Coordinates of C-alpha atoms and ligand atoms in Angstrom, one line a residue:
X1 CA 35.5 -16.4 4.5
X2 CA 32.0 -16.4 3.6
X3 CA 29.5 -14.7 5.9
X4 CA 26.8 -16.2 7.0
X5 CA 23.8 -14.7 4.5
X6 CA 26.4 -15.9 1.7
X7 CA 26.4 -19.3 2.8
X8 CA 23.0 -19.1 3.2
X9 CA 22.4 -17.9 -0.6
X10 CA 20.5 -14.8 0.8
X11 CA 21.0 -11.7 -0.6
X12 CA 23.6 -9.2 0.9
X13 CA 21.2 -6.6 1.9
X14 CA 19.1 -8.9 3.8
X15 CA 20.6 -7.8 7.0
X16 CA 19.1 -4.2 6.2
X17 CA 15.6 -6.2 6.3
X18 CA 15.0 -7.7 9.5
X19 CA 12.8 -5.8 11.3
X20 CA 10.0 -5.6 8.4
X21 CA 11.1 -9.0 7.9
X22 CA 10.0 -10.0 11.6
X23 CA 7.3 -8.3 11.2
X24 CA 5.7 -9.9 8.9
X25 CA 6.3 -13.0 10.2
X26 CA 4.8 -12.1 13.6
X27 CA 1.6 -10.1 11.9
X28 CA 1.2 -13.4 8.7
X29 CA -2.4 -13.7 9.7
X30 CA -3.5 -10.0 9.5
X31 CA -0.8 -9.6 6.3
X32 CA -3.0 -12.7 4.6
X33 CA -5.9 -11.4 5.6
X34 CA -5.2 -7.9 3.7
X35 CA -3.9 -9.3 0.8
X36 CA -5.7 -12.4 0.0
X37 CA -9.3 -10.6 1.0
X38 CA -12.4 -12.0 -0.5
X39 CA -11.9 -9.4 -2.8
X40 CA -8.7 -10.3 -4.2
X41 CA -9.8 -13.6 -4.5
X42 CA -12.4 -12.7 -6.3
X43 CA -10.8 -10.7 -8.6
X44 CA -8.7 -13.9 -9.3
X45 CA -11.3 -16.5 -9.6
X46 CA -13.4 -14.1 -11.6
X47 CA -16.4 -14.2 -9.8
X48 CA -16.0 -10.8 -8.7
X49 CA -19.5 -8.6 -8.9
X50 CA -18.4 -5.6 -11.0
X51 CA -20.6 -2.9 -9.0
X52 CA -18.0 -4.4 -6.3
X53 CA -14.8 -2.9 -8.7
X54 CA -17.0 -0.2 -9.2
X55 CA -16.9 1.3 -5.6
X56 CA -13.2 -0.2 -4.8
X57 CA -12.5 2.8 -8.0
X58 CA -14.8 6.0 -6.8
X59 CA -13.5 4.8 -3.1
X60 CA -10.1 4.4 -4.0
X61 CA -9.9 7.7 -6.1
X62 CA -10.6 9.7 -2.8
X63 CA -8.3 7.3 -0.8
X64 CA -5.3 8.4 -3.5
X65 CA -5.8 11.9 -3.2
X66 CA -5.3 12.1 0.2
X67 CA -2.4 9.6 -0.4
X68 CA -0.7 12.9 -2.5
X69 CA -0.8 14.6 0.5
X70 CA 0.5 12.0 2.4
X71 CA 3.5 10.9 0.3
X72 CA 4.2 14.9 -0.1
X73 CA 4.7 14.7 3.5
X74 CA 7.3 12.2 3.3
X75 CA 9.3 14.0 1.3
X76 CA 9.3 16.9 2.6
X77 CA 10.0 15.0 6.6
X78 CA 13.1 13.1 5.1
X79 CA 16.3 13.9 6.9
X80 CA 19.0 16.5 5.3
X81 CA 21.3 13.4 5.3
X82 CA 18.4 11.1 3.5
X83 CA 20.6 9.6 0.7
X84 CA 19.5 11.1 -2.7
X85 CA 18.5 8.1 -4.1
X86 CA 15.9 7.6 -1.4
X87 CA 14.7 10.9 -2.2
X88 CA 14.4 10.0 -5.9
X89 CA 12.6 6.9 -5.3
X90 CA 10.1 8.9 -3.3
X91 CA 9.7 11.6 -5.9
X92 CA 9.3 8.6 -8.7
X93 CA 6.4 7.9 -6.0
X94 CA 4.9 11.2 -6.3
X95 CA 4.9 11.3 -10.4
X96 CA 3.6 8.2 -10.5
X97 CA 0.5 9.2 -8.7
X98 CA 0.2 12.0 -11.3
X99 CA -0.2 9.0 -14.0
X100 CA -1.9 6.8 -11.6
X101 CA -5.2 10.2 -11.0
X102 CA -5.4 10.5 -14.6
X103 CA -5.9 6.3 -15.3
X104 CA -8.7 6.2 -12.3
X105 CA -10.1 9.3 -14.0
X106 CA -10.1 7.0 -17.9
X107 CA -11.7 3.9 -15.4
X108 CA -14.5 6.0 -14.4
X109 CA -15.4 7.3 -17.5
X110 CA -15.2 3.5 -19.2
X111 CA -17.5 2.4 -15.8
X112 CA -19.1 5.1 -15.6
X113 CA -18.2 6.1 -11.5
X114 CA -19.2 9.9 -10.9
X115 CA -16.0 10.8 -8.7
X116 CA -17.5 14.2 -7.7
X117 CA -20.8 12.4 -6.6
X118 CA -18.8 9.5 -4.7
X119 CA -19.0 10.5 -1.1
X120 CA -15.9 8.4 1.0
X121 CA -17.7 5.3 3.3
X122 CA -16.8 5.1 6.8
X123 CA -13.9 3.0 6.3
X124 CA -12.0 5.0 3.5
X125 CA -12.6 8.1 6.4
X126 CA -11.0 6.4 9.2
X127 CA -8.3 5.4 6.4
X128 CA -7.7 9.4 5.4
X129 CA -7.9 10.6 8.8
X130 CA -5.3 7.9 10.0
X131 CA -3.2 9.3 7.1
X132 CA -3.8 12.6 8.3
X133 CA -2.4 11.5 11.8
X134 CA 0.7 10.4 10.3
X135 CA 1.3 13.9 8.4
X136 CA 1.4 15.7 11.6
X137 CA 5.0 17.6 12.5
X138 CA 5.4 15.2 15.7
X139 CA 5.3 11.9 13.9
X140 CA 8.7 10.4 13.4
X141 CA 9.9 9.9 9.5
X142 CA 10.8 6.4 10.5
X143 CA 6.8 5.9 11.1
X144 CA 5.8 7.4 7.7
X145 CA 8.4 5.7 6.1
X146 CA 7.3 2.3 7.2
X147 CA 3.7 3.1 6.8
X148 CA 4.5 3.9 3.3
X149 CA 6.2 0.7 2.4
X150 CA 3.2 -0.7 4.0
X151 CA 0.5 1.2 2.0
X152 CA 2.2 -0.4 -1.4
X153 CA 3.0 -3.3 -0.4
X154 CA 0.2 -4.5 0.3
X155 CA -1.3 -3.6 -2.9
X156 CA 1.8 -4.9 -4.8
X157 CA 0.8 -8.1 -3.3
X158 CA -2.8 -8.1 -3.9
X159 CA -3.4 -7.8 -7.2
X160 CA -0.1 -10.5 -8.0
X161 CA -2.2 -12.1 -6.7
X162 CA -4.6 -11.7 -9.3
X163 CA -1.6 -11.7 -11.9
X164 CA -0.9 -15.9 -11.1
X165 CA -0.6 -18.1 -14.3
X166 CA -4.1 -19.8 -12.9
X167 CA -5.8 -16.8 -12.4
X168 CA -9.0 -16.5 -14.3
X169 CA -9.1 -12.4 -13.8
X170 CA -11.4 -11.1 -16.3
X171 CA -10.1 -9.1 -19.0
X172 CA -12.0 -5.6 -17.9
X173 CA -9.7 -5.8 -14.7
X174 CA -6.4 -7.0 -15.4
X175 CA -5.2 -3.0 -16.0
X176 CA -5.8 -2.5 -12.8
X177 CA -4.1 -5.6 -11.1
X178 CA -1.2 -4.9 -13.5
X179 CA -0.9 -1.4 -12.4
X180 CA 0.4 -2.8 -8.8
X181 CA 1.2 -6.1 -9.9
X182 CA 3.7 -5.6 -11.9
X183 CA 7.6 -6.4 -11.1
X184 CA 8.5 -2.3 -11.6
X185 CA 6.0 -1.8 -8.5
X186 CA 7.4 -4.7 -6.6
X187 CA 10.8 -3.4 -6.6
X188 CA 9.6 -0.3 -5.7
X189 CA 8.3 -1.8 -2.7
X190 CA 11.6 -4.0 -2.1
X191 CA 13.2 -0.3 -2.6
X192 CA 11.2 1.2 0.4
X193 CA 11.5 -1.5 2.0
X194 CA 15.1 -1.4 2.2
X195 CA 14.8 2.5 3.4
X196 CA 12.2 1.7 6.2
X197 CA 14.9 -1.1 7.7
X198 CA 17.4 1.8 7.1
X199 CA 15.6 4.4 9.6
X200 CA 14.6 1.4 11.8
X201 CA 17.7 0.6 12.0
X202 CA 18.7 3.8 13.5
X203 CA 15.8 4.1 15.9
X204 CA 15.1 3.8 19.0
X205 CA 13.7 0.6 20.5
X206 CA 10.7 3.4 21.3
X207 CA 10.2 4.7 18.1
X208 CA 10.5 1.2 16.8
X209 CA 7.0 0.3 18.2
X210 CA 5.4 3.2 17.1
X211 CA 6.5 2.0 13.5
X212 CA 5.2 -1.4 14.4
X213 CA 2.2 -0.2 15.8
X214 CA 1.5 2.0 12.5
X215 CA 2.7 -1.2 10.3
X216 CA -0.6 -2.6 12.1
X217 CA -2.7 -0.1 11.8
X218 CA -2.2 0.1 8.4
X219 CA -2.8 -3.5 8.0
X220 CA -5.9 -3.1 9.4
X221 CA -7.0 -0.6 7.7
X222 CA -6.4 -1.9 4.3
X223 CA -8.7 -5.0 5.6
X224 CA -11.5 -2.8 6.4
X225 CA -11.2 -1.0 2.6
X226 CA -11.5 -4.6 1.1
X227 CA -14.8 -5.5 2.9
X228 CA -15.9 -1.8 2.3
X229 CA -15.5 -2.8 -1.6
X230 CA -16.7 -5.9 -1.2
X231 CA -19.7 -5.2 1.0
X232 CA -21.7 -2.3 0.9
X233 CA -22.8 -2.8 4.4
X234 CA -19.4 -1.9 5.6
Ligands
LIG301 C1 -6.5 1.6 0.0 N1 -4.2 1.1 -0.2 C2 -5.3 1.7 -0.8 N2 -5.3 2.2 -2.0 C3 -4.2 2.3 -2.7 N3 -4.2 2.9 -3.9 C4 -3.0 1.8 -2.2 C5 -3.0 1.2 -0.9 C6 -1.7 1.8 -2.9 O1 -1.3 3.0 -3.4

């Protein structure tokens, strides 16, 4: 007999999903809100001001660095039973940031960013201390593991957005929108998101709203990094 996601035509894993899935039905607005900023849009539209791209990349260099740290912490809180492929998928995180340092360090030599002379704005602090919050021993990996998905996801869904057959991106920024654009990153995300619903799964309805409450808070945050870009007043 077929079950009900069959019948359905979902996917088989979708049952693995629902609580992220809830999610972001119940947070849409503040999920829109980070990923189709003013920004992104005008990325897409190309009317973006490139002094705008300019500080997203010296701001967004420091924000990555302290995303090593954080993403080293994930690993490292994983439970001895974490299945290895979930640990692998983490890892292929963590190398990927290796290539990920060295292209921020080509953009800022082709528009000319001084990273050493880029000091973080108020919003890329909060953003790295809130990280910092999350590394400490008491956090639950189910938090940082959701947090995680939610750091990339965003970003995966960003800059697709920027990716759409009518997008008029200009040329100078399409490397970056393709580097979290593209479909290899979006199954990545699909990937952690699988693992987040995994731990959720397993959690207490407690440490369920503390991974809802950081799913937030990372929302937010990313909002605040987009008008920090896009607005030097921020
Ligand atoms: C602010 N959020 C921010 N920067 C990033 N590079 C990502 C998410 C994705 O890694």
């Amino acid at each position: 007999m077929a079950t009900a996601s069959e019948k359905e035509g979902v996917e088989p894993h979708s049952e693995l999903q629902l609580i992220t899935s809830a999610w972001l039905k119940r947070h849409a607005d503040l999920f829109r809100k980070a990923t189709f900023h003013p920004f992104i849009q005008s990325i897409r539209n190309g009317s973006l001001d490139f002094n705008c791209f300019k500080r997203w990349l010296g701001q967004d260099y420091i924000f990555v660095r302290e995303f090593v740290r954080f993403l080293a912490s994930v690993l490292l809180k994983a439970p001895r039973d974490t299945a290895n492929e979930d640990i692998d998928l983490i890892l292929g995180g963590l190398v990927a940031l290796d290539q990920e340092l060295s292209w921020f360090k080509k953009e800022a030599s082709i528009w000319e960013v001084d990273f050493l002379g880029t000091n973080p704005q108020k919003a890329n602090k909060d953003y790295c201390r809130f990280l910092e919050n999350l590394m400490q021993p008491e956090v639950e990996y189910v938090v940082i593991i959701v947090a995680l998905w939610a750091i990339e996801v965003v970003y995966c869904d960003s800059f697709a957005i920027c990716l759409e057959a009518d997008a008029k991106t200009p040329p100078a920024l399409l490397e970056a929108c393709q580097r979290w654009g593209n479909e290899g990153f979006k199954q990545y995300c699909v990937s952690l998101q699988k693992i987040a619903d995994k731990a959720l799964n397993n959690a207490t309805p407690d440490v369920q709203q503390k991974a809802e409450t950081a799913f937030v808070e990372v929302l937010k945050n990313e909002v605040e990094f987009w008008n920090m870009s896009y607005d030097d007043q921020n």
